[in-house]
Tab-separated table of C-alpha atoms in Angstrom:
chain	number	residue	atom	x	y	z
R	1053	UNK	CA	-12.709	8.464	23.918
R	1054	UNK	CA	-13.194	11.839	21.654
R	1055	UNK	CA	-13.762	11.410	17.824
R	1056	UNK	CA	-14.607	15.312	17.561
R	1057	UNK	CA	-11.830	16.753	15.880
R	1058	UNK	CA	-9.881	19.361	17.963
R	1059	UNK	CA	-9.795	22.838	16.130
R	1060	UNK	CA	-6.211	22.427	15.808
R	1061	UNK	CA	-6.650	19.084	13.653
R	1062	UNK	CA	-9.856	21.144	11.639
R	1063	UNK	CA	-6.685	23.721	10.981
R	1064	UNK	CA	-4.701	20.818	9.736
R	1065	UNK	CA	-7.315	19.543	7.649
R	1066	UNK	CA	-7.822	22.878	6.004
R	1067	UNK	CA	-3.698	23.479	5.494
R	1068	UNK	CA	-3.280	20.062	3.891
R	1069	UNK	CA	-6.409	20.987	1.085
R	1070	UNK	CA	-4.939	24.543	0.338
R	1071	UNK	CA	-1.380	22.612	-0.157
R	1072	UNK	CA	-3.191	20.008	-2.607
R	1073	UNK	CA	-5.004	22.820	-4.636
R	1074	UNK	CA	-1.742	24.776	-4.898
R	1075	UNK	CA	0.616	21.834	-5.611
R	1076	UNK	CA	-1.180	18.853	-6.488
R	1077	UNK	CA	-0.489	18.998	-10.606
R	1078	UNK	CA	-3.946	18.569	-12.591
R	1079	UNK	CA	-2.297	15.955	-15.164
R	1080	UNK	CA	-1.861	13.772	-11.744
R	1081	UNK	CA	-4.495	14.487	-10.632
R	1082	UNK	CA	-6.773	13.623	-14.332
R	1083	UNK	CA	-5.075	10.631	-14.389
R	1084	UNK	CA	-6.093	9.298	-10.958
R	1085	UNK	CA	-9.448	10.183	-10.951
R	1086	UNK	CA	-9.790	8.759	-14.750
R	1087	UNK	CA	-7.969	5.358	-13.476
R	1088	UNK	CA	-5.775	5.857	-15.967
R	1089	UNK	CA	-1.942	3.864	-15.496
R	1090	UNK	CA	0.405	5.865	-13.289
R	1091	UNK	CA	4.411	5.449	-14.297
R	1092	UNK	CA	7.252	5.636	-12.193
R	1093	UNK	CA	7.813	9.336	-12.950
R	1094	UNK	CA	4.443	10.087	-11.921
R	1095	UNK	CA	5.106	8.697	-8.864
R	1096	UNK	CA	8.633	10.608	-8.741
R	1097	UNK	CA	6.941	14.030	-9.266
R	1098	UNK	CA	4.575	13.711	-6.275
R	1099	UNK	CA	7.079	12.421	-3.886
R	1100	UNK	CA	9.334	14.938	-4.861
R	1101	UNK	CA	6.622	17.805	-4.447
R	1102	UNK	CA	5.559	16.364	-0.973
R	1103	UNK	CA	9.224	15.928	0.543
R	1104	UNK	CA	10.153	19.493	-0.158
R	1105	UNK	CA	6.826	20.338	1.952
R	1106	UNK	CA	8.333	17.577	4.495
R	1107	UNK	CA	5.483	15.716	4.587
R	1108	UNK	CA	6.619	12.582	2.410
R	1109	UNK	CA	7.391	10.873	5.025
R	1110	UNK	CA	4.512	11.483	7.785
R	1111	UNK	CA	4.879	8.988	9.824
R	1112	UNK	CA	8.985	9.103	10.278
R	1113	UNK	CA	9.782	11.392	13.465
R	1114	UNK	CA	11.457	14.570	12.870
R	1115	UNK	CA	14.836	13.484	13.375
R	1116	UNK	CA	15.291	11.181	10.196
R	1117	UNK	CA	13.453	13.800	8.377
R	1118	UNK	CA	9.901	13.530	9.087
R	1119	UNK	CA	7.258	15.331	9.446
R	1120	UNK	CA	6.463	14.368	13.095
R	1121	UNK	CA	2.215	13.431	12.777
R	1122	UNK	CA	0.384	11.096	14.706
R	1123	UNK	CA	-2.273	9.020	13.828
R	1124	UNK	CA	-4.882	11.439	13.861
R	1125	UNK	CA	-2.506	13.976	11.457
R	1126	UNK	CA	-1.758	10.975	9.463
R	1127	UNK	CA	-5.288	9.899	9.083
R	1128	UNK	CA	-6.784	13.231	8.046
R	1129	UNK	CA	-3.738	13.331	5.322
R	1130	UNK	CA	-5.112	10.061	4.063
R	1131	UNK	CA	-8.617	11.410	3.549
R	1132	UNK	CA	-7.387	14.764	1.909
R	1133	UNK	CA	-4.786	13.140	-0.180
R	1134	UNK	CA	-7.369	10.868	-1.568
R	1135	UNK	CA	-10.389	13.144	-1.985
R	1136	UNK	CA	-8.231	14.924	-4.030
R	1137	UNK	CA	-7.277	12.216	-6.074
R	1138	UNK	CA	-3.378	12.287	-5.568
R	1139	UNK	CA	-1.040	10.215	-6.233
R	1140	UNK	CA	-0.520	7.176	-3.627
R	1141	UNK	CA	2.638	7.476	-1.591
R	1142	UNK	CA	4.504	4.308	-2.945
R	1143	UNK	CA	4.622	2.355	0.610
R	1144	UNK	CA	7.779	-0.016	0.686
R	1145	UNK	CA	10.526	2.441	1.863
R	1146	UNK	CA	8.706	4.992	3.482
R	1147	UNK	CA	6.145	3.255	5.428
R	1148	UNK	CA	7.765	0.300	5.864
R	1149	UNK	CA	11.202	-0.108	5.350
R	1150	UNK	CA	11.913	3.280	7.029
R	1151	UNK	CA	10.759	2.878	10.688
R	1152	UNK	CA	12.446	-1.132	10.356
R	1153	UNK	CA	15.719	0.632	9.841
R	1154	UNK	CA	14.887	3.743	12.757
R	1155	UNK	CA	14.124	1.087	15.173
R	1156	UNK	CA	17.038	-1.917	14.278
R	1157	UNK	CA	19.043	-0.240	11.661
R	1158	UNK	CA	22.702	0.240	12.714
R	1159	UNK	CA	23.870	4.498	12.490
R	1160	UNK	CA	25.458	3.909	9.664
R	1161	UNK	CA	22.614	2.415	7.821
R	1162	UNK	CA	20.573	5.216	9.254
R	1163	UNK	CA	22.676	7.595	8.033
R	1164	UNK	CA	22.700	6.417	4.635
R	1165	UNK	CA	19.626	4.873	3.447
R	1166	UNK	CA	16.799	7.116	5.474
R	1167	UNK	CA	18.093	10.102	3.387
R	1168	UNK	CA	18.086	8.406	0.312
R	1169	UNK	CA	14.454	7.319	0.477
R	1170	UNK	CA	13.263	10.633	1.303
R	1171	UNK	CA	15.334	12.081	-1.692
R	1172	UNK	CA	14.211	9.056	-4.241
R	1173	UNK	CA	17.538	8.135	-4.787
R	1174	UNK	CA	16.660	4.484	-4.215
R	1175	UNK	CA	13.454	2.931	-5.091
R	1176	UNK	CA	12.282	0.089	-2.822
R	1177	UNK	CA	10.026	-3.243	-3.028
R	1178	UNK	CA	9.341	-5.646	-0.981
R	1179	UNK	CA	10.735	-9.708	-0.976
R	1180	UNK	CA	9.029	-11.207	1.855
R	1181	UNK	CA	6.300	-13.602	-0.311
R	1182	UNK	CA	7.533	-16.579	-1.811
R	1183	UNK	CA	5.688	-19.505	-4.079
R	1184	UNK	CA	5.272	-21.427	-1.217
R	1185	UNK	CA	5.233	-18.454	1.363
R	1186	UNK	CA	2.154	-15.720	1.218
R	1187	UNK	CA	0.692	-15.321	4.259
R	1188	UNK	CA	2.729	-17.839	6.147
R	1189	UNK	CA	5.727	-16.561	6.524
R	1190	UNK	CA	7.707	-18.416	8.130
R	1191	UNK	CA	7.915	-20.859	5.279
R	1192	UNK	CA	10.708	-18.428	3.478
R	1193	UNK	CA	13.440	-20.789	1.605
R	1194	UNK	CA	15.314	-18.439	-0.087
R	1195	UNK	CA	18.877	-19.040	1.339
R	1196	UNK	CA	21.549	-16.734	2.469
R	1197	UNK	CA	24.582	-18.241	3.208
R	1198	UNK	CA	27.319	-16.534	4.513
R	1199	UNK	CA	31.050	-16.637	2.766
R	1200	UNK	CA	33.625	-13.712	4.595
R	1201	UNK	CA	32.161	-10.777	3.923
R	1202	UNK	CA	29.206	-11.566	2.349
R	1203	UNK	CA	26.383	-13.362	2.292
R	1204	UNK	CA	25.181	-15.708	-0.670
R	1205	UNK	CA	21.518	-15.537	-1.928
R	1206	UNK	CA	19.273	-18.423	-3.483
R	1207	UNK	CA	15.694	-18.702	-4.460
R	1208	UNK	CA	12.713	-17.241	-5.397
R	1209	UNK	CA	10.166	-14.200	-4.819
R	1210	UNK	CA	6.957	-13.342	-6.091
R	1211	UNK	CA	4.196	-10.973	-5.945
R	1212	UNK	CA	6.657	-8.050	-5.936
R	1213	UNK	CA	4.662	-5.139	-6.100
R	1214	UNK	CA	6.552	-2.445	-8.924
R	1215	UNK	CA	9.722	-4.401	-8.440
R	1216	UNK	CA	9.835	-3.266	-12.305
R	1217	UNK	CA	10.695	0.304	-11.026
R	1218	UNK	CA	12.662	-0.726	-7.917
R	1219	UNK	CA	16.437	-0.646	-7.389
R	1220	UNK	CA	16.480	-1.945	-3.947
R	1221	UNK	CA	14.951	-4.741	-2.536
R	1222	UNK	CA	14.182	-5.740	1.070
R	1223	UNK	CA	14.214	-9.453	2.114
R	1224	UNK	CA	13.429	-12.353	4.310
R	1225	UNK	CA	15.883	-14.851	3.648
R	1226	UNK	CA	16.732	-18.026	5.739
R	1227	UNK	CA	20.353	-18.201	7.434
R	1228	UNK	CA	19.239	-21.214	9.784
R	1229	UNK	CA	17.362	-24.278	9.604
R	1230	UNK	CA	17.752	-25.006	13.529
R	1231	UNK	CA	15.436	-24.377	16.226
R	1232	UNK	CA	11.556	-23.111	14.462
R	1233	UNK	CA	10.865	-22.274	11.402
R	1234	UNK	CA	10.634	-18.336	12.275
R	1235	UNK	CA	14.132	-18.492	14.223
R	1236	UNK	CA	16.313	-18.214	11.025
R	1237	UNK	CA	15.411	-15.625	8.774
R	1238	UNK	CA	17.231	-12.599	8.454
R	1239	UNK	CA	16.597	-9.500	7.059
R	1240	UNK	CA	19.016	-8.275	4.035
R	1241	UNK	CA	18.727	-5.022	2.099
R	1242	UNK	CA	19.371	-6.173	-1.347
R	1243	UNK	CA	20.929	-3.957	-4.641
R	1244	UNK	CA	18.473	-5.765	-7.823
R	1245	UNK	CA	21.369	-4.257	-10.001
R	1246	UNK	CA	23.482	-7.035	-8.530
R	1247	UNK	CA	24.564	-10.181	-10.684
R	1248	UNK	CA	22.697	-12.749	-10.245
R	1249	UNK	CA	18.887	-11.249	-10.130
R	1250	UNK	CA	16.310	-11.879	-12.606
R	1251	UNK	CA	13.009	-9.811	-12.682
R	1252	UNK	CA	10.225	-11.315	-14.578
R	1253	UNK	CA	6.685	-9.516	-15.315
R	1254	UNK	CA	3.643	-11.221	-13.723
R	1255	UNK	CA	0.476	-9.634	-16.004
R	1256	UNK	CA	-2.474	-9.119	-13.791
R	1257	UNK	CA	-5.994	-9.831	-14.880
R	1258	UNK	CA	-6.653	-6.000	-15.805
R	1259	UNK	CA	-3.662	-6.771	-18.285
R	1260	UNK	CA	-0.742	-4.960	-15.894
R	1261	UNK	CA	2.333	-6.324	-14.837
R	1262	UNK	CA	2.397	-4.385	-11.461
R	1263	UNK	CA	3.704	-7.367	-9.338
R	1264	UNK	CA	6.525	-9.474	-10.920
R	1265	UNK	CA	8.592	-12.913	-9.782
R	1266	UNK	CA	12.635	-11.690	-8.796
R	1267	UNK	CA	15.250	-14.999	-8.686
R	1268	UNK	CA	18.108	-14.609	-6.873
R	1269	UNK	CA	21.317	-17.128	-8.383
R	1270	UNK	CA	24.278	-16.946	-5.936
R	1271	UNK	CA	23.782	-12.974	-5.535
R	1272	UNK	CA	26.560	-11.653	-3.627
R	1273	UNK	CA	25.569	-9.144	-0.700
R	1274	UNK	CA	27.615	-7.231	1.615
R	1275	UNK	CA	27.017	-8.345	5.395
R	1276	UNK	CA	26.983	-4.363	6.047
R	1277	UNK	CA	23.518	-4.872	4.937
R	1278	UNK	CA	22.068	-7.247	6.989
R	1279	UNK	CA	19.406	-5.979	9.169
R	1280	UNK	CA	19.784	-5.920	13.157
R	1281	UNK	CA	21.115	-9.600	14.337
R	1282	UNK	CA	21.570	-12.584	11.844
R	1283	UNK	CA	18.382	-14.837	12.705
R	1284	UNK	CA	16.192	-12.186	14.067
R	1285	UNK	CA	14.860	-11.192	10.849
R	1286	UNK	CA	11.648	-12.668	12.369
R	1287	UNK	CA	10.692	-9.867	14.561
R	1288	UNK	CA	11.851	-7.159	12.239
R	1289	UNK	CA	9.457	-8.695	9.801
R	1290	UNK	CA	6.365	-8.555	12.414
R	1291	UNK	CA	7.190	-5.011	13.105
R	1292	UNK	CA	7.639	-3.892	9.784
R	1293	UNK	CA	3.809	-5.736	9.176
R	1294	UNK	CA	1.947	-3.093	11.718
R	1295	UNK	CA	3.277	-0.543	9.605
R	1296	UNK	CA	1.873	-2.181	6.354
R	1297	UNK	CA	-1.437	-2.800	8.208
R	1298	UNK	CA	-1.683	0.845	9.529
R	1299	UNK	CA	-4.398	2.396	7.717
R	1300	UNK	CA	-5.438	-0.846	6.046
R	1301	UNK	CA	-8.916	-0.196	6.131
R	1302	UNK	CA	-8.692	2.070	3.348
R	1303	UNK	CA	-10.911	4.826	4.654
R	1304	UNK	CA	-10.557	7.543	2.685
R	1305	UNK	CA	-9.935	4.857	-0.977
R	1306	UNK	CA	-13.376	3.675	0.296
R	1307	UNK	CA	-15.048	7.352	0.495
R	1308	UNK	CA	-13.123	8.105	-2.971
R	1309	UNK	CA	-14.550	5.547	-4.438
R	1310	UNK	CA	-18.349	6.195	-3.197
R	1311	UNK	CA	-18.171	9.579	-4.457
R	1312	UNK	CA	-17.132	8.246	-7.804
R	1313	UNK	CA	-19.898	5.740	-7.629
R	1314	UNK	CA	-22.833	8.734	-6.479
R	1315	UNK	CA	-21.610	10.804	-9.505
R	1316	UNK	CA	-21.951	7.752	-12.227
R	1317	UNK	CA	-25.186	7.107	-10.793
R	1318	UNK	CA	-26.388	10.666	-11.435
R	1319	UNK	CA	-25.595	10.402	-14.903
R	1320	UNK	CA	-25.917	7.093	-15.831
R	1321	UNK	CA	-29.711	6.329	-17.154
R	1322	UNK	CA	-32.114	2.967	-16.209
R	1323	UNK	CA	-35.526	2.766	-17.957
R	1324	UNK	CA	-35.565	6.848	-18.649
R	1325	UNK	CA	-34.223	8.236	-15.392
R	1326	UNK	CA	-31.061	8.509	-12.894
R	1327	UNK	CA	-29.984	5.134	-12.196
R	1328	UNK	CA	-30.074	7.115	-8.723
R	1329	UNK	CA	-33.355	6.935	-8.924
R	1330	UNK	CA	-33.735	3.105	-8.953
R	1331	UNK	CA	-35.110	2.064	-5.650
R	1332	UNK	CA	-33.035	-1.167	-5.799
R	1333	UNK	CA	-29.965	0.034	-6.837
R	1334	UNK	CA	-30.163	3.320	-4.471
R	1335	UNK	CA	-30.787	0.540	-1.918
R	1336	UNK	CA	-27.226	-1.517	-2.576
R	1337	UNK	CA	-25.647	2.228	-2.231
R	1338	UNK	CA	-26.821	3.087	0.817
R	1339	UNK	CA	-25.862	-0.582	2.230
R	1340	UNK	CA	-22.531	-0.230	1.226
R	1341	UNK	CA	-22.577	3.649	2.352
R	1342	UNK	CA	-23.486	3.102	6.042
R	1343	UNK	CA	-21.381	0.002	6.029
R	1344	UNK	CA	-18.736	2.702	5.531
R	1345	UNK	CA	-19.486	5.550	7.926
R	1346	UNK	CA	-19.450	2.242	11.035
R	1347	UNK	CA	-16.562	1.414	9.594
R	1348	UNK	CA	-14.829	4.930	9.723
R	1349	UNK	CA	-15.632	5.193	13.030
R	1350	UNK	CA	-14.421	2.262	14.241
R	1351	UNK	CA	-11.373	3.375	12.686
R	1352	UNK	CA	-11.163	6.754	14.052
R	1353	UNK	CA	-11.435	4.673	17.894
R	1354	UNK	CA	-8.090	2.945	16.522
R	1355	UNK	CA	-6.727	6.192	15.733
R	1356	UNK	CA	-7.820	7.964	18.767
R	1357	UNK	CA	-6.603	4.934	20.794
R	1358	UNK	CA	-3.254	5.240	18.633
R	1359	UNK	CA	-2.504	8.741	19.861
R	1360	UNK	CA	-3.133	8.178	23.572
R	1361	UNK	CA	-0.758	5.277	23.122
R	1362	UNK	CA	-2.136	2.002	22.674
R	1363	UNK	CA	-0.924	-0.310	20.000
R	1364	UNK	CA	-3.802	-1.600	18.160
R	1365	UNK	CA	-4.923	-5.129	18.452
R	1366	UNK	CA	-7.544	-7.363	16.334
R	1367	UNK	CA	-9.153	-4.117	16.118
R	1368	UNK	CA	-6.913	-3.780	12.626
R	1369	UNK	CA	-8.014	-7.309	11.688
R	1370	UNK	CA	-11.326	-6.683	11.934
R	1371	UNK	CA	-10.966	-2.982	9.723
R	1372	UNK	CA	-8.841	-5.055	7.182
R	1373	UNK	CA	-11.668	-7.744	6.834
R	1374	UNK	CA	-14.384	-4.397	6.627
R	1375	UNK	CA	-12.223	-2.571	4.922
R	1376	UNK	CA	-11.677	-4.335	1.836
R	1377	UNK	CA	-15.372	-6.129	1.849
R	1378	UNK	CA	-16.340	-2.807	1.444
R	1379	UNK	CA	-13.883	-1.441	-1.082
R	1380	UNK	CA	-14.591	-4.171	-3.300
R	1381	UNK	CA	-18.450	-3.932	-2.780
R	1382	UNK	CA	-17.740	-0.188	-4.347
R	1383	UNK	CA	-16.073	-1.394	-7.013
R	1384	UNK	CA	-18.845	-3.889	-7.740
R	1385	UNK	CA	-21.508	-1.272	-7.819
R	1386	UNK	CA	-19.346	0.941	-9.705
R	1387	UNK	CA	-19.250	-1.944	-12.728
R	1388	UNK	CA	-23.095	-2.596	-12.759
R	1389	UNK	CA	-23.622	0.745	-13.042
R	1390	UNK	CA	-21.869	1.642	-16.298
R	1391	UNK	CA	-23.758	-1.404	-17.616
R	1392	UNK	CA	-22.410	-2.579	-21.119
R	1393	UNK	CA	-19.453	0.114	-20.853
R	1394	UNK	CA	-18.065	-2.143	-18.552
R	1395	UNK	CA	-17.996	-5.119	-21.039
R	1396	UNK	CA	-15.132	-3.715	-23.607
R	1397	UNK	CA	-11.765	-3.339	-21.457
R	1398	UNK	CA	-9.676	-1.824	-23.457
R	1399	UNK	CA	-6.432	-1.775	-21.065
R	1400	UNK	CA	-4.525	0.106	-23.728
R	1401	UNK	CA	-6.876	2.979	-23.226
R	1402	UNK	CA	-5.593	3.158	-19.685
R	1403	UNK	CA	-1.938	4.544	-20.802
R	1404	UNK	CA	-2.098	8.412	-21.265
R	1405	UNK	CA	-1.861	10.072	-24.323
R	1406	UNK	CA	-2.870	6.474	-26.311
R	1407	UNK	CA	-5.010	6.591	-29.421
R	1408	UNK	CA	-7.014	3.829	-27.977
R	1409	UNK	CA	-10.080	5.606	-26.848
R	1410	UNK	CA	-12.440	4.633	-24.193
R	1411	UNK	CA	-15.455	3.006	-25.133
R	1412	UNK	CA	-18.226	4.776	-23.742
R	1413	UNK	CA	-17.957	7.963	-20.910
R	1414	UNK	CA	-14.616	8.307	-19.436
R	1415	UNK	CA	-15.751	7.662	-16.076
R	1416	UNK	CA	-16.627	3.888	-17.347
R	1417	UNK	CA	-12.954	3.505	-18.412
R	1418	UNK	CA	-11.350	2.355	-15.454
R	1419	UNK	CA	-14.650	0.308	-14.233
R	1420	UNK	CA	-13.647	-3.080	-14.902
R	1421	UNK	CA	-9.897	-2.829	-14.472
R	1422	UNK	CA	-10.520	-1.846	-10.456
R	1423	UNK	CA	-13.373	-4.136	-10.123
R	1424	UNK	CA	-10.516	-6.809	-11.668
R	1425	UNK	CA	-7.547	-5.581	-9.996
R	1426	UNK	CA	-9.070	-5.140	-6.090
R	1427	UNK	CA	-10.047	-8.338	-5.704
R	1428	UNK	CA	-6.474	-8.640	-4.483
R	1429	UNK	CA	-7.642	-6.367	-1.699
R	1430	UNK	CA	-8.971	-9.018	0.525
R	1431	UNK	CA	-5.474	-11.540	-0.375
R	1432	UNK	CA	-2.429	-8.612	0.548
R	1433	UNK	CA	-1.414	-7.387	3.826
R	1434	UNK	CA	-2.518	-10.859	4.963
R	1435	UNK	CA	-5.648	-12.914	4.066
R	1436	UNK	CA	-8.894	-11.871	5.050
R	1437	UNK	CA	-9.257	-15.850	5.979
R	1438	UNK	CA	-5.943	-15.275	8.003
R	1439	UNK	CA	-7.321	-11.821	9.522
R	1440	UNK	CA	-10.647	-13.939	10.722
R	1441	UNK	CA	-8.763	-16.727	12.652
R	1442	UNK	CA	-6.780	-14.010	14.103
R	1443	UNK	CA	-10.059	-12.195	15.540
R	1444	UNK	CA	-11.194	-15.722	16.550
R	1445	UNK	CA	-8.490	-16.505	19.016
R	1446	UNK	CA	-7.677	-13.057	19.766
R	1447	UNK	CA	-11.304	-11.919	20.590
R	1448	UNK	CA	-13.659	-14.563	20.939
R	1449	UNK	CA	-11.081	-16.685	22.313
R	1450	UNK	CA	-11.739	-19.853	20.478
């Protein structure tokens, strides 16, 4: 297979960094480079900017109002996007929810939710984890029974990524307890404006509540919005999970952060010179460096493999293990270097325009709150221990 870029995807490349030096707004742009706390309307403005380019939703096909790109078009976005230091793309109706609903949606559901994620009009998170269901899911217990036109929700969800900003929620909910475990979930599209939901804060360890628990007490919803068939929520969910996985290696996060961690380094001081300098430490960089650049290209094999039409296998397991090894390995090296900067979080001074200044250089700031906060790297998207027995069997066979 070819991993040369084809002057046509060089073109690309060079189209997508004029567009981010032209549109990309330098207050987004501060704040993700700084670490500092992104709100929903910074979120908002970036979507917005990107969907009136048509390229908020790169992965949809052209028809629901994509912009068309394959992997390898996707992929270089990735890596431009975050060398730049924009704003994520908030994932849970564009890169997931979305191509569920192209691919089992009914028209009419097509025709009136694809539009309104493109436009922000709805704001999406995700209810498939449970207190007793993370990466097994087939464990859901949150009940939806069905009464006429509707069907009645019970139980729990946690881990709900910004499910403080959402007004939609999609779920796995259980509609059977015949037959296995994975043969009676169904998949409901759920208003969190309805009676009945509570949405409780869960404070991370870097002292954010970005994931939160959502109960559900006898919450009425429509059976318009059930997903596909009642009881085949199962395979909607596996599909839906390739497009979280897709590009779960983090590439271009990875080189983002190694960049960050090469300019510290040059500035940062150990016994009168560059920490650079430090045989030792300059050592643990370059590990972690060319632990990378195998890693990319095993990636861009996936991708190339992706646009000639294969589906990816354990191949995305194995990037996903890498991937976030790595990542947090970056983030590790990042913390030693500040030193003692690193020792006084001050999460306050992560909120823009707060009187709580940093204590030491800016770049220490955010340190310790993405050393804390990524160690959820190797849990989300499924376990790394999960990813590992699925290489076993899948590749070694055992």
């Amino acid at each position: 297979m070819d991993l040369n870029f084809t002057d046509e995807q060089k073109a690309f490349r060079a189209e997508v960094r004029g567009f981010l030096a032209e549109k990309l707004p330098q207050r987004l742009s501060d704040k993700v480079r700084l670490g500092q706390r992104l709100e929903k309307a910074d979120y908002e403005e970036w979507h917005a900017i990107l969907n009136e380019k048509g390229w908020l939703a790169g992965n949809w096909p052209e028809e629901h109002g994509g912009a068309g790109w394959n992997a390898v078009e996707r992929h270089i976005f990735e890596e431009e996007t975050t060398s730049a230091a924009a704003p994520r793309i908030v994932p849970f109706g564009l890169a997931m929810l979305g191509p569920v609903l192209q691919k089992f949606g009914s028209k009419e559901q097509q025709d009136y939710w694809l539009p309104r994620i493109l436009n922000g009009d709805d704001w999406w998170c995700q209810g498939y984890s449970e207190p007793g269901a993370g990466s097994d899911l087939a464990s859901v217990k949150t009940t939806a029974e069905r009464d006429g036109d509707h069907y009645v929700v019970n139980g729990q969800k946690t881990w709900t990524t910004l499910g403080q900003y959402a007004n939609m929620i999609f779920c796995l909910v259980r509609t059977s307890k015949e037959g296995k475990p994975q043969e009676g979930i169904s998949f409901l599209l759920i208003d969190m404006d309805d009676p009945g939901i509570t949405v409780r804060p869960i404070v991370l360890i870097d002292g954010e509540p970005e994931v939160n628990e959502v109960f559900f007490d006898n919450v009425r919803v429509p059976v318009t919005n059930l997903v596909g068939e009642e009881n085949k929520g199962w395979t909607y969910a596996k599909y839906l999970l390739t497009h979280e996985r897709t590009n779960i290696a983090g590439v271009g996060f990875a080189n983002a952060g190694l960049a960050n961690l090469k300019r510290i380094v040059k500035l940062e001081q150990s016994e009168g010179r560059p920490l650079i300098e430090d045989p030792l430490f300059a050592a643990r960089i370059a590990e972690v460096e060319i632990a990378l650049m195998a890693m990319a290209t095993t990636n861009l094999r996936v991708v190339s493999a992706a646009v000639a039409g294969q589906a990816p296998g354990a191949e995305s397991s194995m990037l996903k293990v890498k991937g976030t090894v790595i990542r947090q390995e970056i983030n590790a090296l990042t913390k030693a270097a500040v030193g003692p900067y690193a020792m006084p979080f001050v999460s306050e001074a992560l909120e823009a325009g707060t009187n709580a200044g940093p204590v030491g250089p800016a770049y220490a700031m955010a340190a310790t709150p993405q050393y804390l906060n990524n160690r959820k790297l190797s849990i989300y998207g499924g376990s790394n221990e999960v990813q590992k027995t699925i290489i076993a069997k899948a590749i070694l066979e055992l």
